[in-house]
Amino acid sequence: MNKKGFVFVETIIVIAVIMTILIMLYGSFISILNQERRDMTFDDVTYVYRTFYIEDFLVSLNLEQYIKDHLETPNSAGKMPLLATFTCHDDSLYNLRDENGNNNPSEEDKKNFCEALTDGGRLEVENIYITRYDVSDLTSCMNTDNSIRCASNEELRNLTPGAVNYFRTLSGNEENAYRLIIEYKTKIDKKEYESSDITLQGNEHYLYSYSNIKIARRNVENEE
Amino acid sequence: MKNKGFTLVELMVSIALVSLVLVFMFNLLGDVKRENSLSNDNINDTLNRSTITRIIQNEWIENDLIRVEKCSVSGTILCYTFTFKDNSTKDLLVKEKELEYDNEKWILDDGEYSTDGASYCFLSNGVNYLLKITIPVLNHKDDNRVHDIELIKMGTDDLDVDTLDVC
């Protein structure tokens, strides 16, 4: 057989192999790039400071009891909740009545302030979550496509894909500690933003940003 | 079988296919390079913003801020005067490209400070209060980061504020 070069089929096979390798490289690089672009909205200085101040205020409420009720008590499916969505509307956070059963105006003020702080876009807070500091149980319920697989943990169902993506980046395994995670929603003008954390609602564009902080258990430390 | 190698058409088809993939690859590498450059800039930006925020907010807490008012200094686009419990005052001067506080200056590498979107607001119910000063930065980089500087104070002590803006 006299063969002086490739035949067309051989060339096509070689090109197919090269293209497969290049496409795989492209796929891995593009996912790294997209992750990098998404991560830019995580733990920005502005949001870290905001989260610090919000945490500082929230620990002045009955947060210890709130955590016990929402994270240390089994849910309706008999499972320990992995996540609590915090709301200032919960009366158990405040001592609205004193020992004699009378109204406690200063606690009522605290409640109003908490609601004003977290509602109405003053600090652009969209959701406040409380989890154990070690989020490995929580993230084990999250798939790489940001979907949720633990059906019995109903509290996870309403998480936004951006929040799931953020949770998956968290690490740390401190026991008996809790984490405050805040989802911020900021109205933006630029339409050319490149991020999957931008949503269009009506004619407005919103950017979702995230930050977290370890909850200081001041009451426990003081008692100790 | 007699085979003398590529014909011109075969060669052109092969080159076209490889070129197509290479175009995507070069675009991608361009994006990676751009992202790397943005990332380096953002590290500097983050360091600057965190330093400014930490210095001012720490001073508010340590020296006990009692009053905040707007001021007017020529050449500035935004100006705030902070008065502390010992009656000392410090000015935060924001010019187009630089921010000055307590004899320290931070010059923006990219973009400029802006009055568009600047806010100075106060929320109080007589017990707790929130003070928020936002200094917007118009950045020309095509990224999705916040470049604004935000100063926050929350507390229960008395604070006198010269403003009509309510958060």
Coordinates of C-alpha atoms in Angstrom, one line a residue:
Chain A
M1 CA 0.0 0.0 0.0
N2 CA 1.4 3.3 -1.1
K3 CA 0.4 5.9 1.5
K4 CA 1.9 9.3 1.4
G5 CA -0.4 11.2 3.7
F6 CA -3.6 11.2 5.8
V7 CA -6.8 10.2 4.1
F8 CA -9.8 12.5 4.7
V9 CA -11.4 10.2 7.3
E10 CA -8.2 10.2 9.3
T11 CA -8.0 14.0 9.2
I12 CA -11.6 14.3 10.3
I13 CA -11.0 11.9 13.2
V14 CA -7.9 13.9 14.3
I15 CA -9.9 17.2 14.1
A16 CA -12.8 15.7 16.0
V17 CA -10.4 14.6 18.8
I18 CA -8.8 18.1 18.9
M19 CA -12.2 19.8 18.9
T20 CA -13.4 17.6 21.7
I21 CA -10.4 18.5 23.8
L22 CA -10.8 22.2 22.9
I23 CA -14.5 22.2 23.7
M24 CA -13.8 20.5 27.1
L25 CA -11.2 23.2 27.8
Y26 CA -13.6 25.9 26.8
G27 CA -16.3 24.4 29.0
S28 CA -14.0 24.3 32.1
F29 CA -12.7 27.8 31.5
I30 CA -16.1 29.3 30.9
S31 CA -17.5 27.8 34.2
I32 CA -14.5 29.2 36.1
L33 CA -15.1 32.6 34.5
N34 CA -18.8 32.5 35.3
Q35 CA -18.1 31.5 38.9
E36 CA -15.6 34.3 39.2
R37 CA -18.2 36.8 37.9
R38 CA -20.8 35.5 40.3
D39 CA -18.4 35.5 43.3
M40 CA -17.8 39.2 42.8
T41 CA -21.2 39.9 44.4
F42 CA -20.2 37.8 47.4
D43 CA -18.9 39.4 50.6
D44 CA -18.2 42.9 49.3
V45 CA -16.9 45.4 51.8
T46 CA -20.1 47.4 51.8
Y47 CA -22.3 44.4 52.5
V48 CA -19.9 42.9 55.1
Y49 CA -20.1 46.2 57.1
R50 CA -23.9 46.3 56.7
T51 CA -24.2 42.7 57.8
F52 CA -22.0 43.4 60.8
Y53 CA -24.3 46.3 61.9
I54 CA -27.5 44.2 61.3
E55 CA -26.0 41.3 63.3
D56 CA -25.0 43.8 66.1
F57 CA -28.7 44.9 66.3
L58 CA -30.2 41.4 66.0
V59 CA -28.2 40.0 68.9
S60 CA -29.8 42.6 71.1
L61 CA -33.1 40.8 70.5
N62 CA -34.1 37.4 71.8
L63 CA -32.1 35.7 69.1
E64 CA -30.9 32.8 71.3
Q65 CA -34.5 31.7 71.8
Y66 CA -35.3 32.3 68.1
I67 CA -32.5 30.0 67.1
K68 CA -33.6 27.4 69.6
D69 CA -37.2 27.5 68.2
H70 CA -36.2 27.6 64.6
L71 CA -33.0 25.5 64.3
E72 CA -33.0 23.3 67.3
T73 CA -36.6 22.0 67.2
P74 CA -37.6 19.4 64.6
N75 CA -39.7 20.6 61.7
S76 CA -43.1 19.1 60.6
A77 CA -41.3 16.3 58.8
G78 CA -39.5 15.4 62.0
K79 CA -36.1 16.6 60.7
M80 CA -33.9 19.2 62.3
P81 CA -34.2 22.4 60.2
L82 CA -31.0 23.3 58.4
L83 CA -32.0 26.9 57.8
A84 CA -34.3 29.5 59.3
T85 CA -35.6 32.5 57.4
F86 CA -35.5 35.4 59.9
T87 CA -38.3 37.9 60.1
C88 CA -38.6 40.9 62.4
H89 CA -42.4 40.3 62.6
D90 CA -41.9 37.4 65.0
D91 CA -43.1 38.6 68.4
S92 CA -41.0 36.0 70.2
L93 CA -37.9 38.2 69.4
Y94 CA -39.1 40.9 71.8
N95 CA -40.3 41.1 75.4
L96 CA -43.5 43.0 74.4
R97 CA -45.0 42.4 77.8
D98 CA -43.3 43.0 81.1
E99 CA -43.5 40.7 84.2
N100 CA -46.9 42.3 85.1
G101 CA -48.3 41.7 81.6
N102 CA -48.2 45.4 80.7
N103 CA -47.1 46.7 77.3
N104 CA -43.4 47.3 77.0
P105 CA -43.0 50.4 74.8
S106 CA -39.3 50.2 74.4
E107 CA -39.6 46.6 73.0
E108 CA -42.4 47.8 70.7
D109 CA -40.0 50.5 69.4
K110 CA -37.3 47.8 68.9
K111 CA -39.7 45.8 66.8
N112 CA -40.7 48.8 64.7
F113 CA -37.1 49.7 64.2
C114 CA -36.2 46.1 63.2
E115 CA -39.0 46.0 60.7
A116 CA -38.0 49.4 59.3
L117 CA -34.4 48.3 59.0
T118 CA -35.1 45.1 57.1
D119 CA -38.2 46.1 55.1
G120 CA -38.6 48.8 52.6
G121 CA -35.2 48.7 51.0
R122 CA -33.4 51.0 53.5
L123 CA -30.5 48.6 53.7
E124 CA -31.7 46.7 50.6
V125 CA -32.2 43.5 52.7
E126 CA -34.1 40.9 50.7
N127 CA -33.8 37.9 53.0
I128 CA -32.1 37.1 56.3
Y129 CA -31.1 33.5 56.9
I130 CA -29.7 31.8 60.0
T131 CA -27.9 28.5 59.8
R132 CA -25.4 26.5 61.8
Y133 CA -21.9 27.7 61.3
D134 CA -21.0 24.4 59.7
V135 CA -23.1 24.4 56.6
S136 CA -21.9 21.0 55.3
D137 CA -25.3 19.4 56.0
L138 CA -27.0 22.2 54.2
T139 CA -24.8 22.3 51.2
S140 CA -25.1 18.5 50.9
C141 CA -28.7 19.2 50.0
M142 CA -27.7 21.4 47.1
N143 CA -26.8 20.2 43.6
T144 CA -24.2 21.8 41.4
D145 CA -27.0 23.3 39.2
N146 CA -28.2 25.1 42.4
S147 CA -31.3 23.0 42.7
I148 CA -32.4 21.4 46.1
R149 CA -32.6 17.7 46.7
C150 CA -33.6 17.3 50.4
A151 CA -37.4 17.3 50.0
S152 CA -38.1 17.0 53.7
N153 CA -36.4 20.3 54.4
E154 CA -39.2 22.5 53.3
E155 CA -37.3 25.6 54.5
L156 CA -34.9 25.2 51.6
R157 CA -37.5 25.3 48.9
N158 CA -37.8 29.1 48.6
L159 CA -34.0 29.8 48.3
T160 CA -33.1 31.7 45.2
P161 CA -30.4 30.1 42.9
G162 CA -28.0 32.9 43.8
A163 CA -28.4 32.1 47.5
V164 CA -27.9 28.4 46.9
N165 CA -24.7 29.3 44.9
Y166 CA -23.5 31.5 47.8
F167 CA -24.2 28.8 50.4
R168 CA -22.1 26.4 48.4
T169 CA -19.1 28.7 48.7
L170 CA -19.2 28.8 52.5
S171 CA -16.9 26.7 54.6
G172 CA -16.0 26.3 58.3
N173 CA -16.8 23.6 60.8
E174 CA -17.1 25.3 64.2
E175 CA -19.6 23.5 66.4
N176 CA -22.3 25.2 68.5
A177 CA -22.0 28.4 66.4
Y178 CA -24.5 30.0 64.1
R179 CA -24.2 32.0 60.9
L180 CA -26.2 35.0 59.8
I181 CA -26.5 35.2 56.0
I182 CA -28.1 38.2 54.3
E183 CA -29.3 38.4 50.8
Y184 CA -29.3 42.0 49.5
K185 CA -31.2 43.2 46.4
T186 CA -29.9 46.4 44.8
K187 CA -31.6 48.2 42.0
I188 CA -29.0 48.9 39.2
D189 CA -29.1 51.0 36.2
K190 CA -26.5 49.3 34.1
K191 CA -28.0 46.8 31.8
E192 CA -24.7 45.5 30.6
Y193 CA -23.8 43.8 33.9
E194 CA -22.6 40.3 33.3
S195 CA -24.0 38.2 36.1
S196 CA -26.4 35.5 36.6
D197 CA -27.4 37.2 39.9
I198 CA -29.2 40.0 38.0
T199 CA -32.9 39.7 37.6
L200 CA -35.3 41.8 35.6
Q201 CA -38.5 42.8 37.5
G202 CA -40.8 45.0 35.4
N203 CA -38.4 47.4 33.8
E204 CA -36.0 47.4 36.7
H205 CA -32.8 45.4 37.0
Y206 CA -31.7 44.1 40.4
L207 CA -28.4 42.7 41.5
Y208 CA -28.4 40.1 44.3
S209 CA -25.4 40.3 46.7
Y210 CA -24.6 38.2 49.7
S211 CA -22.7 38.4 52.9
N212 CA -22.4 36.4 56.1
I213 CA -21.1 36.7 59.6
K214 CA -20.8 34.5 62.6
I215 CA -23.5 35.3 65.2
A216 CA -22.0 36.4 68.4
R217 CA -23.6 34.5 71.3
R218 CA -23.3 37.3 73.8
N219 CA -25.9 36.1 76.2
V220 CA -24.3 32.7 76.5
E221 CA -20.8 34.2 76.9
N222 CA -22.0 36.6 79.6
E223 CA -23.8 33.8 81.5
E224 CA -20.6 31.7 81.3
Chain B
M1 CA -5.5 2.4 -2.8
K2 CA -3.7 5.4 -4.1
N3 CA -3.5 8.3 -1.7
K4 CA -1.4 11.3 -2.2
G5 CA -2.4 13.4 0.8
F6 CA -4.9 16.3 1.3
T7 CA -6.7 18.0 -1.6
L8 CA -7.1 21.8 -1.3
V9 CA -10.7 21.4 -0.3
E10 CA -9.9 19.0 2.5
L11 CA -7.2 21.3 3.8
M12 CA -9.6 24.2 3.8
V13 CA -12.3 22.3 5.6
S14 CA -9.8 21.2 8.3
I15 CA -8.4 24.7 8.7
A16 CA -11.9 26.2 8.9
L17 CA -13.0 23.8 11.6
V18 CA -9.9 24.3 13.7
S19 CA -10.1 28.1 13.2
L20 CA -13.6 28.1 14.4
V21 CA -12.6 26.5 17.7
L22 CA -9.5 28.7 18.0
V23 CA -11.6 31.8 17.6
F24 CA -13.7 30.8 20.6
M25 CA -10.6 29.8 22.5
F26 CA -8.9 33.2 21.9
N27 CA -12.1 35.0 22.9
L28 CA -12.1 33.0 26.1
L29 CA -8.5 33.6 26.9
G30 CA -9.1 37.3 26.3
D31 CA -12.0 37.1 28.8
V32 CA -9.7 35.3 31.3
K33 CA -7.1 38.0 30.9
R34 CA -9.6 40.8 31.4
E35 CA -11.1 39.0 34.4
N36 CA -7.6 38.7 35.9
S37 CA -6.9 42.4 35.4
L38 CA -10.4 43.3 36.9
S39 CA -9.7 41.0 39.9
N40 CA -6.3 42.8 40.6
D41 CA -8.0 46.2 40.4
N42 CA -10.8 45.0 42.6
I43 CA -8.3 43.9 45.3
N44 CA -7.0 47.4 45.4
D45 CA -10.4 48.9 45.3
T46 CA -11.6 46.6 48.1
L47 CA -8.6 47.5 50.3
N48 CA -9.2 51.2 49.8
R49 CA -12.9 51.0 50.5
S50 CA -12.4 48.9 53.6
T51 CA -9.6 51.2 54.9
I52 CA -11.8 54.3 54.5
T53 CA -14.8 52.6 56.0
R54 CA -12.9 51.2 59.0
I55 CA -11.0 54.4 59.8
I56 CA -14.2 56.6 59.8
Q57 CA -16.6 54.1 61.4
N58 CA -14.0 53.2 64.1
E59 CA -13.6 56.9 64.9
W60 CA -17.4 57.3 65.1
I61 CA -17.5 54.6 67.7
E62 CA -14.3 55.4 69.7
N63 CA -14.7 59.2 69.8
D64 CA -18.5 59.0 70.2
L65 CA -20.1 60.8 67.3
I66 CA -22.7 63.3 68.4
R67 CA -23.5 65.4 65.3
V68 CA -23.3 65.1 61.6
E69 CA -23.9 68.0 59.2
K70 CA -23.3 68.8 55.6
C71 CA -20.6 71.4 54.9
S72 CA -19.5 73.4 51.9
V73 CA -15.9 73.6 50.9
S74 CA -14.9 74.9 47.5
G75 CA -13.6 72.2 45.1
T76 CA -15.6 69.4 46.8
I77 CA -18.7 67.7 45.5
L78 CA -19.7 66.3 48.9
C79 CA -18.7 67.4 52.3
Y80 CA -19.7 66.2 55.8
T81 CA -18.6 67.5 59.2
F82 CA -18.5 65.0 62.1
T83 CA -18.6 66.4 65.6
F84 CA -17.4 64.2 68.5
K85 CA -18.2 64.2 72.2
D86 CA -15.1 66.1 73.1
N87 CA -16.3 68.9 70.6
S88 CA -13.6 68.1 68.1
T89 CA -14.6 68.0 64.5
K90 CA -13.4 66.3 61.4
D91 CA -14.4 66.9 57.8
L92 CA -15.0 64.2 55.1
L93 CA -14.2 65.9 51.8
V94 CA -15.1 64.3 48.6
K95 CA -13.7 65.7 45.4
E96 CA -14.2 64.3 41.9
K97 CA -11.2 62.0 42.0
E98 CA -10.2 61.9 45.7
L99 CA -11.6 61.5 49.1
E100 CA -10.0 63.2 52.1
Y101 CA -10.5 62.5 55.8
D102 CA -8.3 63.4 58.7
N103 CA -5.3 64.4 56.5
E104 CA -5.4 61.2 54.6
K105 CA -6.3 61.1 50.9
W106 CA -7.5 58.2 48.7
I107 CA -7.3 58.8 45.0
L108 CA -9.4 56.8 42.6
D109 CA -7.5 54.9 40.0
D110 CA -10.5 54.5 37.8
G111 CA -13.9 56.4 37.7
E112 CA -14.9 59.3 39.8
Y113 CA -17.0 60.1 42.9
S114 CA -20.5 61.4 42.1
T115 CA -23.3 63.3 43.6
D116 CA -25.7 61.3 41.5
G117 CA -27.2 58.7 43.8
A118 CA -25.4 60.2 46.9
S119 CA -27.5 59.8 50.0
Y120 CA -27.3 60.9 53.5
C121 CA -30.1 59.5 55.6
F122 CA -31.2 59.0 59.1
L123 CA -33.8 56.7 60.6
S124 CA -34.7 56.9 64.3
N125 CA -37.6 55.9 66.5
G126 CA -36.2 57.8 69.5
V127 CA -34.5 54.7 70.9
N128 CA -32.5 53.1 68.0
Y129 CA -31.1 54.9 65.0
L130 CA -29.5 54.2 61.7
L131 CA -27.3 56.7 59.9
K132 CA -26.3 55.9 56.4
I133 CA -24.0 58.0 54.1
T134 CA -23.5 56.7 50.6
I135 CA -20.8 58.1 48.4
P136 CA -21.4 56.8 44.8
V137 CA -18.5 55.9 42.6
L138 CA -19.1 56.0 38.8
N139 CA -16.8 53.3 37.6
H140 CA -16.0 52.8 34.0
K141 CA -15.0 49.2 34.3
D142 CA -17.5 46.7 32.8
D143 CA -17.8 44.6 35.9
N144 CA -20.6 43.8 38.3
R145 CA -19.1 45.1 41.5
V146 CA -20.3 47.8 43.9
H147 CA -17.6 50.5 44.0
D148 CA -19.6 52.9 46.2
I149 CA -18.5 53.8 49.7
E150 CA -21.1 53.4 52.4
L151 CA -20.7 54.6 56.0
I152 CA -23.2 53.2 58.5
K153 CA -23.8 53.8 62.2
M154 CA -26.4 52.2 64.3
G155 CA -26.9 52.8 67.9
T156 CA -29.0 53.8 70.8
D157 CA -27.1 56.9 72.0
D158 CA -28.1 60.5 71.0
L159 CA -27.1 61.7 67.6
D160 CA -27.9 65.1 66.2
V161 CA -28.2 65.1 62.4
D162 CA -28.6 68.1 60.1
T163 CA -30.7 66.5 57.4
L164 CA -34.2 66.1 56.0
D165 CA -33.6 62.8 54.4
V166 CA -35.2 59.9 56.1
C167 CA -33.9 56.4 55.3

